[in-house]
Coordinates of C-alpha atoms in Angstrom, one line a residue:
Chain M
M14 CA -92.7 -99.6 -123.3
S15 CA -90.1 -98.5 -125.9
V16 CA -87.0 -96.4 -125.6
L17 CA -87.6 -92.8 -126.7
V18 CA -84.9 -90.8 -128.6
Y19 CA -85.0 -87.0 -129.2
I20 CA -84.3 -85.6 -132.7
E21 CA -83.8 -81.8 -132.6
P22 CA -85.4 -79.6 -135.3
I23 CA -83.1 -79.7 -138.3
K24 CA -82.2 -76.8 -140.5
D25 CA -80.5 -78.6 -143.3
K26 CA -79.2 -82.1 -143.0
I27 CA -79.4 -84.3 -139.9
K28 CA -76.2 -84.3 -137.9
K29 CA -74.0 -87.3 -137.3
A30 CA -74.4 -86.8 -133.6
A31 CA -78.2 -87.3 -134.0
I32 CA -77.8 -90.5 -135.9
E33 CA -75.4 -91.7 -133.3
S34 CA -78.0 -91.1 -130.6
V35 CA -80.6 -93.1 -132.5
S36 CA -78.1 -95.9 -133.0
Y37 CA -77.3 -95.8 -129.2
A38 CA -81.0 -95.9 -128.4
S39 CA -81.4 -98.9 -130.7
Q40 CA -78.6 -100.7 -128.9
V41 CA -80.1 -99.8 -125.5
A42 CA -83.5 -101.1 -126.7
Q43 CA -81.9 -104.4 -127.7
L44 CA -80.5 -104.7 -124.1
L45 CA -84.0 -104.1 -122.7
N46 CA -85.9 -106.2 -125.3
T47 CA -87.9 -103.4 -126.7
S48 CA -88.1 -101.0 -129.7
V49 CA -87.1 -97.4 -130.4
T50 CA -89.5 -94.5 -130.9
A51 CA -88.2 -91.1 -132.0
I52 CA -89.7 -87.8 -131.0
A53 CA -89.0 -85.3 -133.8
F54 CA -89.9 -81.8 -134.7
N55 CA -90.7 -80.8 -138.3
A56 CA -88.8 -83.9 -139.5
S57 CA -88.3 -84.2 -143.3
E58 CA -88.7 -87.5 -145.2
E59 CA -84.9 -87.7 -145.5
T60 CA -84.5 -87.3 -141.7
I61 CA -87.0 -90.1 -141.1
K62 CA -85.2 -92.4 -143.6
E63 CA -81.8 -91.7 -141.9
I64 CA -83.1 -92.5 -138.4
S65 CA -85.1 -95.6 -139.5
N66 CA -81.9 -96.9 -141.1
V67 CA -80.3 -97.1 -137.6
G68 CA -83.2 -98.6 -135.7
A69 CA -86.1 -96.1 -135.2
E70 CA -89.4 -98.1 -135.6
K71 CA -91.8 -95.3 -134.9
V72 CA -91.5 -91.6 -135.3
L73 CA -93.8 -89.1 -133.4
N74 CA -93.5 -86.0 -135.5
I75 CA -94.6 -82.6 -134.1
S76 CA -95.2 -80.2 -137.0
D77 CA -94.9 -76.7 -135.6
S78 CA -92.7 -74.3 -137.6
A79 CA -92.6 -71.9 -134.6
I80 CA -90.4 -74.3 -132.7
T81 CA -86.7 -74.3 -133.4
T82 CA -83.6 -75.4 -131.6
I83 CA -83.6 -72.3 -129.4
N84 CA -86.9 -73.1 -127.8
I85 CA -85.7 -75.4 -125.0
K86 CA -88.9 -75.2 -123.0
S87 CA -91.1 -76.0 -126.0
L88 CA -88.9 -78.9 -127.0
A89 CA -88.9 -80.3 -123.5
K90 CA -92.7 -80.1 -123.3
G91 CA -92.9 -82.0 -126.5
V92 CA -90.6 -84.7 -125.3
I93 CA -92.4 -85.0 -121.9
A94 CA -95.8 -85.3 -123.8
A95 CA -94.2 -88.0 -126.0
A96 CA -92.8 -89.9 -123.0
K97 CA -96.2 -90.0 -121.4
E98 CA -98.0 -90.9 -124.7
E99 CA -95.6 -93.9 -125.2
N100 CA -95.3 -94.8 -121.6
V101 CA -91.5 -95.0 -121.8
N102 CA -89.0 -94.9 -119.0
V103 CA -85.7 -94.5 -120.9
I104 CA -85.0 -91.4 -123.0
I105 CA -81.9 -90.9 -125.1
F106 CA -80.5 -87.5 -126.3
S107 CA -77.4 -86.3 -128.0
F108 CA -75.1 -84.3 -125.8
D109 CA -74.9 -81.8 -128.6
G110 CA -77.0 -78.9 -130.0
S111 CA -80.3 -78.5 -128.2
G112 CA -80.2 -82.1 -126.8
Q113 CA -77.8 -81.3 -123.9
S114 CA -80.1 -78.5 -122.8
V115 CA -83.5 -80.1 -123.3
A116 CA -82.4 -83.3 -121.5
P117 CA -82.1 -81.7 -118.0
Y118 CA -85.4 -79.7 -118.5
V119 CA -87.2 -83.1 -119.2
A120 CA -85.3 -84.8 -116.4
S121 CA -86.6 -82.2 -113.9
N122 CA -90.2 -82.7 -115.0
L123 CA -90.1 -86.5 -115.0
K124 CA -87.9 -86.8 -111.8
A125 CA -85.5 -88.8 -113.9
G126 CA -81.8 -89.5 -113.2
L127 CA -79.7 -88.0 -115.9
V128 CA -76.2 -88.9 -117.1
A129 CA -75.0 -86.2 -119.4
G130 CA -72.4 -87.1 -122.0
A131 CA -72.2 -90.9 -121.8
T132 CA -69.3 -92.3 -123.8
E133 CA -70.3 -96.0 -123.7
L134 CA -73.4 -98.2 -123.9
P135 CA -75.0 -98.7 -120.4
K136 CA -75.0 -102.0 -118.5
V137 CA -78.3 -103.2 -117.1
E138 CA -78.0 -104.0 -113.4
G139 CA -81.5 -105.1 -112.2
N140 CA -83.6 -101.9 -112.3
K141 CA -80.6 -99.7 -112.7
L142 CA -78.5 -98.6 -115.6
E143 CA -74.8 -98.1 -115.2
V144 CA -73.0 -95.9 -117.7
R145 CA -69.6 -94.2 -118.1
K146 CA -69.0 -90.5 -118.7
N147 CA -66.1 -88.2 -118.7
V148 CA -65.5 -85.9 -115.6
F149 CA -62.9 -83.3 -114.6
S150 CA -62.8 -82.1 -118.2
G151 CA -61.6 -85.4 -119.6
K152 CA -58.9 -85.9 -116.9
A153 CA -61.0 -88.8 -115.6
S154 CA -64.2 -90.8 -116.2
A155 CA -66.8 -92.1 -113.8
I156 CA -69.4 -94.9 -113.8
Y157 CA -72.8 -93.5 -112.9
S158 CA -75.6 -95.6 -111.7
I159 CA -79.1 -94.3 -112.6
E160 CA -81.3 -95.4 -109.7
S161 CA -84.6 -93.6 -110.5
A162 CA -87.5 -95.3 -112.4
F163 CA -87.2 -92.8 -115.2
K164 CA -83.8 -92.8 -116.8
I165 CA -82.2 -90.2 -119.2
I166 CA -78.9 -90.5 -121.0
S167 CA -77.3 -88.0 -123.4
V168 CA -74.6 -89.4 -125.6
M169 CA -71.3 -87.7 -126.2
P170 CA -70.8 -87.1 -129.9
N171 CA -68.2 -89.1 -131.7
S172 CA -67.9 -91.7 -128.9
I173 CA -69.9 -94.7 -130.3
E174 CA -70.0 -96.5 -133.6
I175 CA -73.1 -96.2 -135.7
A176 CA -74.6 -99.6 -136.3
S177 CA -76.9 -100.2 -139.3
N178 CA -80.3 -101.6 -138.2
P179 CA -82.8 -100.8 -141.0
K180 CA -86.5 -100.6 -140.0
S181 CA -89.5 -99.2 -141.8
A182 CA -90.5 -96.6 -139.4
E183 CA -94.2 -95.8 -138.8
V184 CA -94.6 -92.0 -138.8
V185 CA -97.3 -90.6 -136.5
A186 CA -98.3 -86.9 -136.6
F187 CA -98.2 -86.0 -132.9
A188 CA -100.1 -83.0 -131.5
P189 CA -99.7 -82.8 -127.7
S190 CA -102.6 -81.3 -125.9
T191 CA -100.3 -79.1 -123.8
D192 CA -99.4 -75.6 -125.1
L193 CA -95.8 -75.8 -126.4
K194 CA -95.1 -72.1 -126.7
D195 CA -92.2 -70.5 -124.9
G196 CA -91.0 -66.9 -124.8
V197 CA -87.6 -67.2 -126.6
Q198 CA -87.6 -65.7 -130.1
L199 CA -84.9 -65.8 -132.8
K200 CA -84.3 -62.3 -134.2
N201 CA -81.3 -63.0 -136.4
F202 CA -78.6 -65.6 -137.1
K203 CA -75.1 -64.5 -137.9
V204 CA -73.1 -67.1 -139.7
N205 CA -69.5 -67.3 -138.5
D206 CA -67.0 -65.8 -141.0
D207 CA -65.1 -69.1 -141.4
V208 CA -68.2 -71.0 -142.1
A209 CA -69.5 -68.3 -144.5
H210 CA -66.3 -68.8 -146.4
G211 CA -66.8 -72.5 -146.8
G212 CA -65.1 -73.6 -143.6
V213 CA -66.2 -76.5 -141.4
P214 CA -68.0 -75.7 -138.1
L215 CA -65.7 -76.6 -135.2
P216 CA -68.0 -78.5 -132.8
D217 CA -69.0 -81.1 -135.4
A218 CA -65.6 -81.3 -137.1
E219 CA -64.0 -84.7 -137.5
L220 CA -60.7 -83.1 -138.4
V221 CA -59.3 -80.0 -136.6
V222 CA -56.2 -77.9 -137.2
S223 CA -55.3 -75.7 -134.2
G224 CA -52.8 -73.0 -133.7
G225 CA -51.2 -71.5 -130.6
R226 CA -48.8 -68.7 -129.5
G227 CA -46.0 -70.3 -131.4
L228 CA -47.5 -68.8 -134.5
K229 CA -46.4 -65.4 -133.2
G230 CA -49.4 -63.3 -134.5
P231 CA -52.8 -63.4 -136.3
E232 CA -51.1 -62.4 -139.6
N233 CA -49.5 -65.8 -139.7
W234 CA -52.7 -67.9 -139.6
G235 CA -52.6 -68.5 -143.3
I236 CA -50.5 -71.6 -142.9
V237 CA -53.1 -73.0 -140.4
E238 CA -56.0 -72.2 -142.7
D239 CA -54.3 -73.6 -145.7
L240 CA -53.7 -76.9 -144.0
A241 CA -57.3 -77.0 -142.7
H242 CA -58.5 -76.2 -146.2
A243 CA -56.4 -79.0 -147.8
L244 CA -57.7 -81.5 -145.2
G245 CA -61.3 -80.2 -145.1
A246 CA -60.7 -79.5 -141.4
A247 CA -62.1 -76.9 -139.0
T248 CA -59.7 -74.4 -137.4
A249 CA -59.3 -74.0 -133.7
C250 CA -56.9 -72.2 -131.3
S251 CA -55.5 -72.2 -127.7
R252 CA -56.7 -69.8 -125.0
P253 CA -54.0 -67.1 -125.1
V254 CA -54.7 -66.8 -128.9
A255 CA -58.4 -66.2 -128.3
D256 CA -57.7 -63.9 -125.3
A257 CA -55.4 -61.8 -127.4
D258 CA -58.1 -61.6 -130.1
W259 CA -55.9 -63.2 -132.7
R260 CA -58.8 -65.5 -133.3
P261 CA -62.5 -65.5 -132.4
H262 CA -63.6 -66.9 -129.0
H263 CA -65.7 -69.6 -130.6
E264 CA -62.4 -71.2 -131.8
H265 CA -60.9 -71.5 -128.3
V266 CA -60.6 -75.2 -127.4
G267 CA -59.6 -76.2 -123.8
Q268 CA -60.9 -76.5 -120.3
T269 CA -62.6 -73.1 -120.3
G270 CA -63.5 -73.0 -124.0
L271 CA -64.9 -75.8 -126.2
A272 CA -64.2 -79.4 -125.5
I273 CA -63.9 -81.4 -128.8
R274 CA -63.4 -85.1 -129.7
P275 CA -62.4 -85.1 -133.4
N276 CA -60.8 -88.1 -135.2
L277 CA -57.7 -86.0 -135.8
Y278 CA -56.3 -83.0 -133.9
I279 CA -53.3 -81.3 -135.3
A280 CA -51.7 -78.8 -132.8
I281 CA -49.3 -76.2 -134.2
G282 CA -47.2 -74.1 -131.9
I283 CA -49.2 -75.1 -128.8
S284 CA -47.2 -76.2 -125.8
G285 CA -49.9 -78.4 -124.4
A286 CA -50.7 -77.0 -120.9
I287 CA -52.9 -79.2 -118.8
Q288 CA -55.9 -76.9 -119.4
H289 CA -55.5 -77.2 -123.1
L290 CA -55.2 -81.0 -123.0
A291 CA -58.5 -81.1 -121.0
G292 CA -60.3 -79.8 -124.0
V293 CA -58.8 -82.0 -126.7
N294 CA -57.6 -85.3 -125.0
G295 CA -60.8 -87.0 -126.3
S296 CA -59.4 -86.7 -129.8
K297 CA -58.7 -90.1 -131.5
T298 CA -55.4 -89.1 -133.0
I299 CA -53.2 -86.1 -131.9
V300 CA -50.4 -84.7 -134.0
V301 CA -48.1 -82.1 -132.5
I302 CA -45.9 -79.7 -134.5
N303 CA -43.6 -77.6 -132.2
N304 CA -40.1 -76.3 -132.3
D305 CA -39.5 -77.0 -128.6
P306 CA -38.7 -80.7 -128.0
E307 CA -39.5 -80.2 -124.3
A308 CA -43.1 -79.1 -125.0
P309 CA -45.4 -81.1 -122.7
F310 CA -47.8 -81.8 -125.6
F311 CA -45.3 -84.4 -127.1
K312 CA -46.0 -86.6 -124.0
N313 CA -49.7 -86.5 -124.8
A314 CA -49.6 -86.9 -128.6
D315 CA -49.5 -89.9 -131.0
Y316 CA -47.2 -88.3 -133.6
G317 CA -44.9 -85.4 -133.3
I318 CA -42.6 -83.3 -135.5
V319 CA -40.0 -81.1 -133.7
G320 CA -39.5 -78.2 -136.1
D321 CA -40.3 -74.8 -137.2
A322 CA -44.0 -74.5 -138.0
F323 CA -43.4 -72.0 -140.7
S324 CA -41.4 -74.5 -142.8
V325 CA -43.1 -77.8 -141.7
V326 CA -46.8 -76.8 -142.1
P327 CA -46.6 -75.5 -145.7
K328 CA -44.7 -78.7 -146.7
L329 CA -47.4 -80.8 -145.0
T330 CA -50.1 -78.9 -146.8
E331 CA -48.5 -79.4 -150.2
A332 CA -47.9 -83.1 -149.7
I333 CA -51.6 -83.6 -148.7
K334 CA -52.8 -81.6 -151.7
K335 CA -50.6 -83.7 -154.0
I336 CA -52.1 -87.0 -152.7
K337 CA -55.6 -85.6 -152.8
A338 CA -55.1 -84.5 -156.5
N339 CA -54.3 -88.1 -157.5
Chain O
M290 CA -84.6 -57.0 -110.6
K291 CA -82.5 -59.4 -108.6
I292 CA -80.0 -61.8 -110.0
L293 CA -79.1 -65.1 -108.4
V294 CA -75.7 -66.6 -109.4
P295 CA -75.2 -70.3 -108.5
I296 CA -71.5 -71.1 -108.0
S297 CA -69.9 -74.5 -107.7
Q298 CA -66.5 -75.3 -106.2
V299 CA -64.1 -77.2 -108.5
P300 CA -60.4 -78.3 -108.4
D301 CA -58.1 -75.6 -109.8
T302 CA -57.6 -75.8 -113.6
T303 CA -54.0 -76.9 -113.2
A304 CA -54.9 -79.7 -110.7
K305 CA -53.8 -83.3 -111.4
I306 CA -56.7 -85.5 -110.8
S307 CA -56.4 -88.8 -108.9
F308 CA -58.6 -90.9 -106.6
T309 CA -58.6 -92.7 -103.2
D310 CA -60.8 -95.2 -101.3
N311 CA -60.7 -97.8 -104.1
D312 CA -61.3 -95.1 -106.8
T313 CA -64.5 -93.9 -105.2
T314 CA -63.3 -90.5 -103.9
L315 CA -61.4 -87.6 -105.4
N316 CA -57.9 -87.3 -103.8
T317 CA -57.9 -83.8 -102.5
A318 CA -54.3 -83.9 -101.2
G319 CA -52.4 -81.0 -102.9
V320 CA -55.5 -79.8 -104.8
S321 CA -56.6 -76.2 -104.3
F322 CA -60.2 -75.4 -105.0
I323 CA -61.7 -72.4 -106.9
I324 CA -65.1 -71.1 -108.1
N325 CA -66.0 -72.9 -111.3
P326 CA -64.5 -70.5 -114.0
Y327 CA -67.6 -70.4 -116.1
D328 CA -69.6 -69.3 -113.0
E329 CA -67.1 -66.8 -111.9
W330 CA -65.6 -65.3 -115.0
Y331 CA -68.7 -65.1 -117.1
A332 CA -71.9 -65.4 -115.0
L333 CA -70.9 -63.5 -111.9
V334 CA -69.0 -60.7 -113.7
R335 CA -71.9 -60.1 -116.2
A336 CA -74.3 -60.0 -113.2
L337 CA -72.1 -57.3 -111.6
E338 CA -72.0 -55.3 -114.8
L339 CA -75.8 -55.4 -115.0
K340 CA -75.9 -54.1 -111.4
E341 CA -73.3 -51.4 -112.1
T342 CA -75.3 -50.1 -115.1
G343 CA -78.5 -49.9 -113.0
K344 CA -80.2 -52.9 -114.6
A345 CA -80.2 -55.0 -111.4
E346 CA -80.6 -54.1 -107.8
K347 CA -78.8 -57.0 -106.2
V348 CA -76.5 -59.9 -107.0
T349 CA -76.7 -62.9 -104.7
L350 CA -74.4 -66.0 -104.8
I351 CA -75.9 -69.4 -103.9
H352 CA -73.8 -72.5 -103.2
I353 CA -74.7 -76.0 -102.2
G354 CA -72.1 -77.6 -100.0
P355 CA -70.4 -77.9 -96.6
A356 CA -69.0 -75.1 -94.3
A357 CA -65.5 -75.9 -95.6
N358 CA -66.5 -74.2 -98.9
D359 CA -67.2 -70.8 -97.2
A360 CA -63.7 -69.6 -98.3
T361 CA -64.7 -70.2 -101.9
I362 CA -68.0 -68.3 -101.5
R363 CA -66.1 -65.4 -99.9
K364 CA -63.9 -65.1 -103.0
G365 CA -67.1 -64.5 -105.0
L366 CA -68.2 -61.8 -102.5
A367 CA -64.7 -60.3 -102.8
I368 CA -65.2 -59.9 -106.6
G369 CA -68.4 -57.9 -105.9
A370 CA -71.5 -60.0 -105.1
D371 CA -73.8 -58.3 -102.5
D372 CA -74.5 -61.3 -100.4
A373 CA -74.5 -65.1 -100.4
V374 CA -76.5 -68.1 -99.4
R375 CA -75.0 -71.6 -98.6
V376 CA -77.4 -74.5 -98.6
E377 CA -76.1 -77.1 -96.2
G378 CA -76.1 -80.5 -98.0
E379 CA -74.7 -82.5 -100.8
G380 CA -76.3 -84.4 -103.7
D381 CA -76.5 -85.1 -107.4
S382 CA -77.3 -82.3 -110.0
S383 CA -81.1 -82.7 -109.5
F384 CA -80.7 -82.1 -105.7
V385 CA -78.4 -79.1 -106.3
A386 CA -80.8 -77.6 -108.9
A387 CA -83.8 -78.1 -106.6
Q388 CA -82.2 -76.1 -103.9
I389 CA -81.4 -73.2 -106.2
A390 CA -84.9 -73.2 -107.8
D391 CA -86.6 -73.3 -104.4
Y392 CA -84.5 -70.3 -103.1
A393 CA -85.1 -68.3 -106.3
K394 CA -88.8 -68.9 -106.2
N395 CA -89.2 -68.0 -102.5
N396 CA -87.0 -64.9 -102.6
G397 CA -88.2 -63.1 -105.7
Y398 CA -85.3 -63.6 -108.1
D399 CA -86.0 -62.8 -111.8
L400 CA -82.8 -63.9 -113.4
I401 CA -80.6 -66.9 -112.7
L402 CA -77.1 -66.6 -114.4
L403 CA -74.7 -69.5 -114.2
G404 CA -71.8 -71.0 -116.1
K405 CA -72.5 -73.3 -119.0
E406 CA -71.0 -76.3 -117.2
S407 CA -68.8 -77.1 -114.3
I408 CA -65.2 -78.2 -115.0
S409 CA -65.6 -81.0 -112.5
Y410 CA -68.7 -82.9 -113.7
N411 CA -69.1 -81.3 -117.2
S412 CA -72.8 -82.2 -117.3
A413 CA -74.1 -78.8 -118.4
A414 CA -77.3 -79.9 -116.6
I415 CA -77.9 -77.5 -113.7
G416 CA -79.3 -74.6 -115.8
G417 CA -81.9 -76.9 -117.6
L418 CA -82.8 -78.6 -114.3
I419 CA -83.5 -75.3 -112.6
A420 CA -85.5 -73.9 -115.5
G421 CA -87.5 -77.2 -115.6
D422 CA -88.1 -77.0 -111.8
L423 CA -89.4 -73.4 -112.1
E424 CA -91.0 -73.9 -115.6
W425 CA -89.0 -70.8 -116.7
D426 CA -87.6 -70.2 -120.2
F427 CA -83.9 -71.3 -120.6
V428 CA -81.3 -69.8 -122.8
P429 CA -78.1 -71.9 -122.7
L430 CA -74.6 -71.0 -124.0
A431 CA -75.2 -67.3 -124.0
T432 CA -72.3 -65.0 -125.0
K433 CA -74.1 -61.7 -124.6
L434 CA -76.9 -60.5 -122.4
E435 CA -78.6 -57.1 -122.1
I436 CA -81.6 -56.4 -119.9
N437 CA -84.2 -53.7 -120.4
G438 CA -87.1 -53.8 -117.9
D439 CA -88.3 -57.4 -118.2
A440 CA -86.9 -57.9 -121.7
A441 CA -83.7 -59.7 -122.4
T442 CA -81.7 -59.6 -125.6
L443 CA -79.1 -62.3 -126.0
E444 CA -76.5 -63.9 -128.3
Q445 CA -76.0 -67.6 -128.2
D446 CA -73.3 -69.8 -129.7
A447 CA -74.9 -72.1 -132.2
D448 CA -73.6 -74.5 -134.9
G449 CA -71.6 -72.5 -137.4
G450 CA -72.8 -69.1 -136.1
V451 CA -74.4 -66.9 -133.5
S452 CA -78.2 -66.7 -132.7
E453 CA -79.5 -63.3 -131.7
L454 CA -82.4 -63.9 -129.3
E455 CA -85.1 -62.1 -127.4
A456 CA -86.7 -63.4 -124.2
K457 CA -88.7 -62.2 -121.2
L458 CA -87.8 -62.4 -117.5
P459 CA -88.0 -64.6 -115.4
L460 CA -85.2 -66.5 -117.2
V461 CA -82.4 -68.9 -116.6
V462 CA -79.2 -68.1 -118.7
S463 CA -76.1 -70.3 -118.9
C464 CA -73.0 -68.3 -119.8
A465 CA -70.2 -69.2 -122.2
K466 CA -66.9 -67.5 -123.1
G467 CA -67.5 -64.0 -124.5
M468 CA -70.1 -63.0 -121.9
A469 CA -67.7 -61.0 -119.8
E470 CA -64.0 -60.6 -118.9
Q471 CA -62.5 -62.2 -115.8
R472 CA -62.1 -59.8 -112.8
I473 CA -59.5 -60.1 -110.1
A474 CA -60.7 -59.3 -106.6
N475 CA -58.9 -56.2 -105.2
M476 CA -57.8 -55.6 -101.6
R477 CA -60.9 -53.4 -100.9
G478 CA -63.2 -56.2 -102.2
I479 CA -61.4 -58.8 -100.1
M480 CA -61.8 -56.7 -96.9
A481 CA -65.4 -56.0 -97.7
A482 CA -66.2 -59.6 -98.3
R483 CA -65.3 -60.5 -94.7
T484 CA -68.4 -58.7 -93.4
K485 CA -70.9 -59.3 -96.3
P486 CA -73.9 -61.5 -95.3
L487 CA -73.4 -65.3 -95.9
Q488 CA -76.6 -66.9 -94.8
V489 CA -76.6 -70.7 -94.2
I490 CA -79.9 -72.5 -94.8
N491 CA -81.1 -76.1 -94.7
A492 CA -81.7 -78.2 -97.8
V493 CA -85.2 -78.9 -99.0
G494 CA -86.7 -81.8 -100.9
P495 CA -86.2 -85.5 -101.0
D496 CA -83.0 -87.2 -99.9
T497 CA -83.3 -89.9 -102.5
K498 CA -80.6 -89.8 -105.1
L499 CA -81.6 -90.2 -108.7
T500 CA -78.0 -91.0 -109.7
T501 CA -74.9 -92.1 -107.8
I502 CA -71.2 -92.4 -108.8
K503 CA -69.9 -95.9 -108.4
S504 CA -66.3 -95.4 -109.3
Y505 CA -63.8 -93.1 -111.0
Q506 CA -60.9 -93.8 -113.4
A507 CA -58.1 -91.4 -114.3
T508 CA -57.9 -91.1 -118.1
P509 CA -54.9 -93.2 -119.3
G510 CA -52.3 -91.1 -121.0
R511 CA -51.1 -91.7 -124.5
T512 CA -48.4 -94.4 -124.2
S513 CA -45.8 -93.1 -126.7
C514 CA -45.4 -90.4 -129.2
L515 CA -43.8 -91.3 -132.5
I516 CA -41.4 -88.5 -133.4
I517 CA -41.1 -88.0 -137.1
P518 CA -38.0 -86.2 -138.5
E519 CA -38.7 -82.8 -139.9
D520 CA -37.2 -83.8 -143.3
N521 CA -39.5 -86.8 -143.6
I522 CA -42.9 -85.2 -143.8
D523 CA -44.1 -87.9 -146.2
Q524 CA -44.0 -90.4 -143.4
L525 CA -46.6 -88.3 -141.5
V526 CA -48.7 -87.8 -144.6
D527 CA -48.7 -91.5 -145.2
I528 CA -49.8 -92.2 -141.6
L529 CA -52.6 -89.5 -141.9
H530 CA -53.7 -91.0 -145.2
T531 CA -53.5 -94.8 -144.6
K532 CA -53.7 -95.2 -140.8
V533 CA -55.8 -92.3 -139.5
R534 CA -57.7 -92.1 -142.8
A535 CA -58.0 -88.4 -142.5
F536 CA -58.3 -87.9 -146.3

């Protein structure tokens, strides 16, 4: 009775969040004295190598090119079939990409208790697992107890360390007897402008440079983009900026936009309203640049510069470029 | 075509969060409650737009909770929903989803539109649970939705871009920013909401909880911010380089 971990269909390279979820599964398996089996879709040799390096001992691989990350029902049916095949009662997902949507679909079918977005390893308490997750948009956390026989945890990206645990995974071609088809079809994929121009996609970014109303207008975003480019960071913005169409909606971070947890978040000209903090307070390090010393963000930051963004940010960019060049 | 819009009640976005009873209960003193913004701004408003353009006959709100939450449901009616159902009961997300799935199935709804997550528990689980209960297709994180007969065309936020999708009703769709623009209830809507039907029904299904919350903890704030003088940017660069290891 192993621990099952879900690997979403991968377009290019396996995401760090997926590797984190396998490493998490491996650590849960150690707590339960068992091994890790992965359920993967159209997995490449490289993917199998990456996940066996962090503890996967067996990979059930479903080869069906018609199934992609958009097919939540198909993916869930594949995971349910794998869970029955392997007789597992713990399944781990990433709270990212398709994982956060497939997990509840599977939980419904298996009558499993689900904790979505766990930030720590669980504790074993008899037949129960206790695990922490963030609630109230990061303003608090809660310890959930999973009381059902079947247990599902999805892991918040960037919240656990990846532990090396090399195994030589046995790969099994898995063809469930159930029909995996669903009715959702991909017609087209539009690459976001910033990504098309070599930028970093925001949800996965480890470094994020974000701008707010203090930048006064969309024409001034060059200083934000230049700093992001120098660092290899993604760009983000506050709600008023997205609402005014200075920046696209998918860049809005905050309570009603995207919640992110990068290693570094640099906020430029953002006052730090409670709704904005709710989307970024999971960041490991926060740097605030603002000309108002009373901006509430300074009370929730690690480092701050009180000054005019239009003079401070270009200087910062140049200094970073200089060090990187050496 | 009838649309069911599940709404949850959450603390206002500006609320300070604290706990009582040995950190087991949300301290509601001074907290005002609202409809979860993703449910209201995006799911409900898009449902109303589909009705206004003749694509849907009816928009019904469903909420699982006590009578004290009726005021929140009436706000949704004031924005324009036709009627509402409140399921008397409380439970974890599996319980909530089971109520919604059961009502949709027995009352002929073809489309369930809800927010991508609640700002209280942030689990993004209800949509997938409902779809699993009904064995319907599920499109999460949608930013656009058009309906033609039983065909839906959608856009969905994805890593580094936008997926353009086609699907067939019946369907569960979770809505993200971009789906619609927030509407404010006007006086006429508020008056009309007072007399719109709000049906109360009993919960179905097992009482056993699959998960329980043992305790809460407010997120500790950052203890101190090191203010670096504007003319000493090199200090910040050094911290980012050697301590944060950003580059």
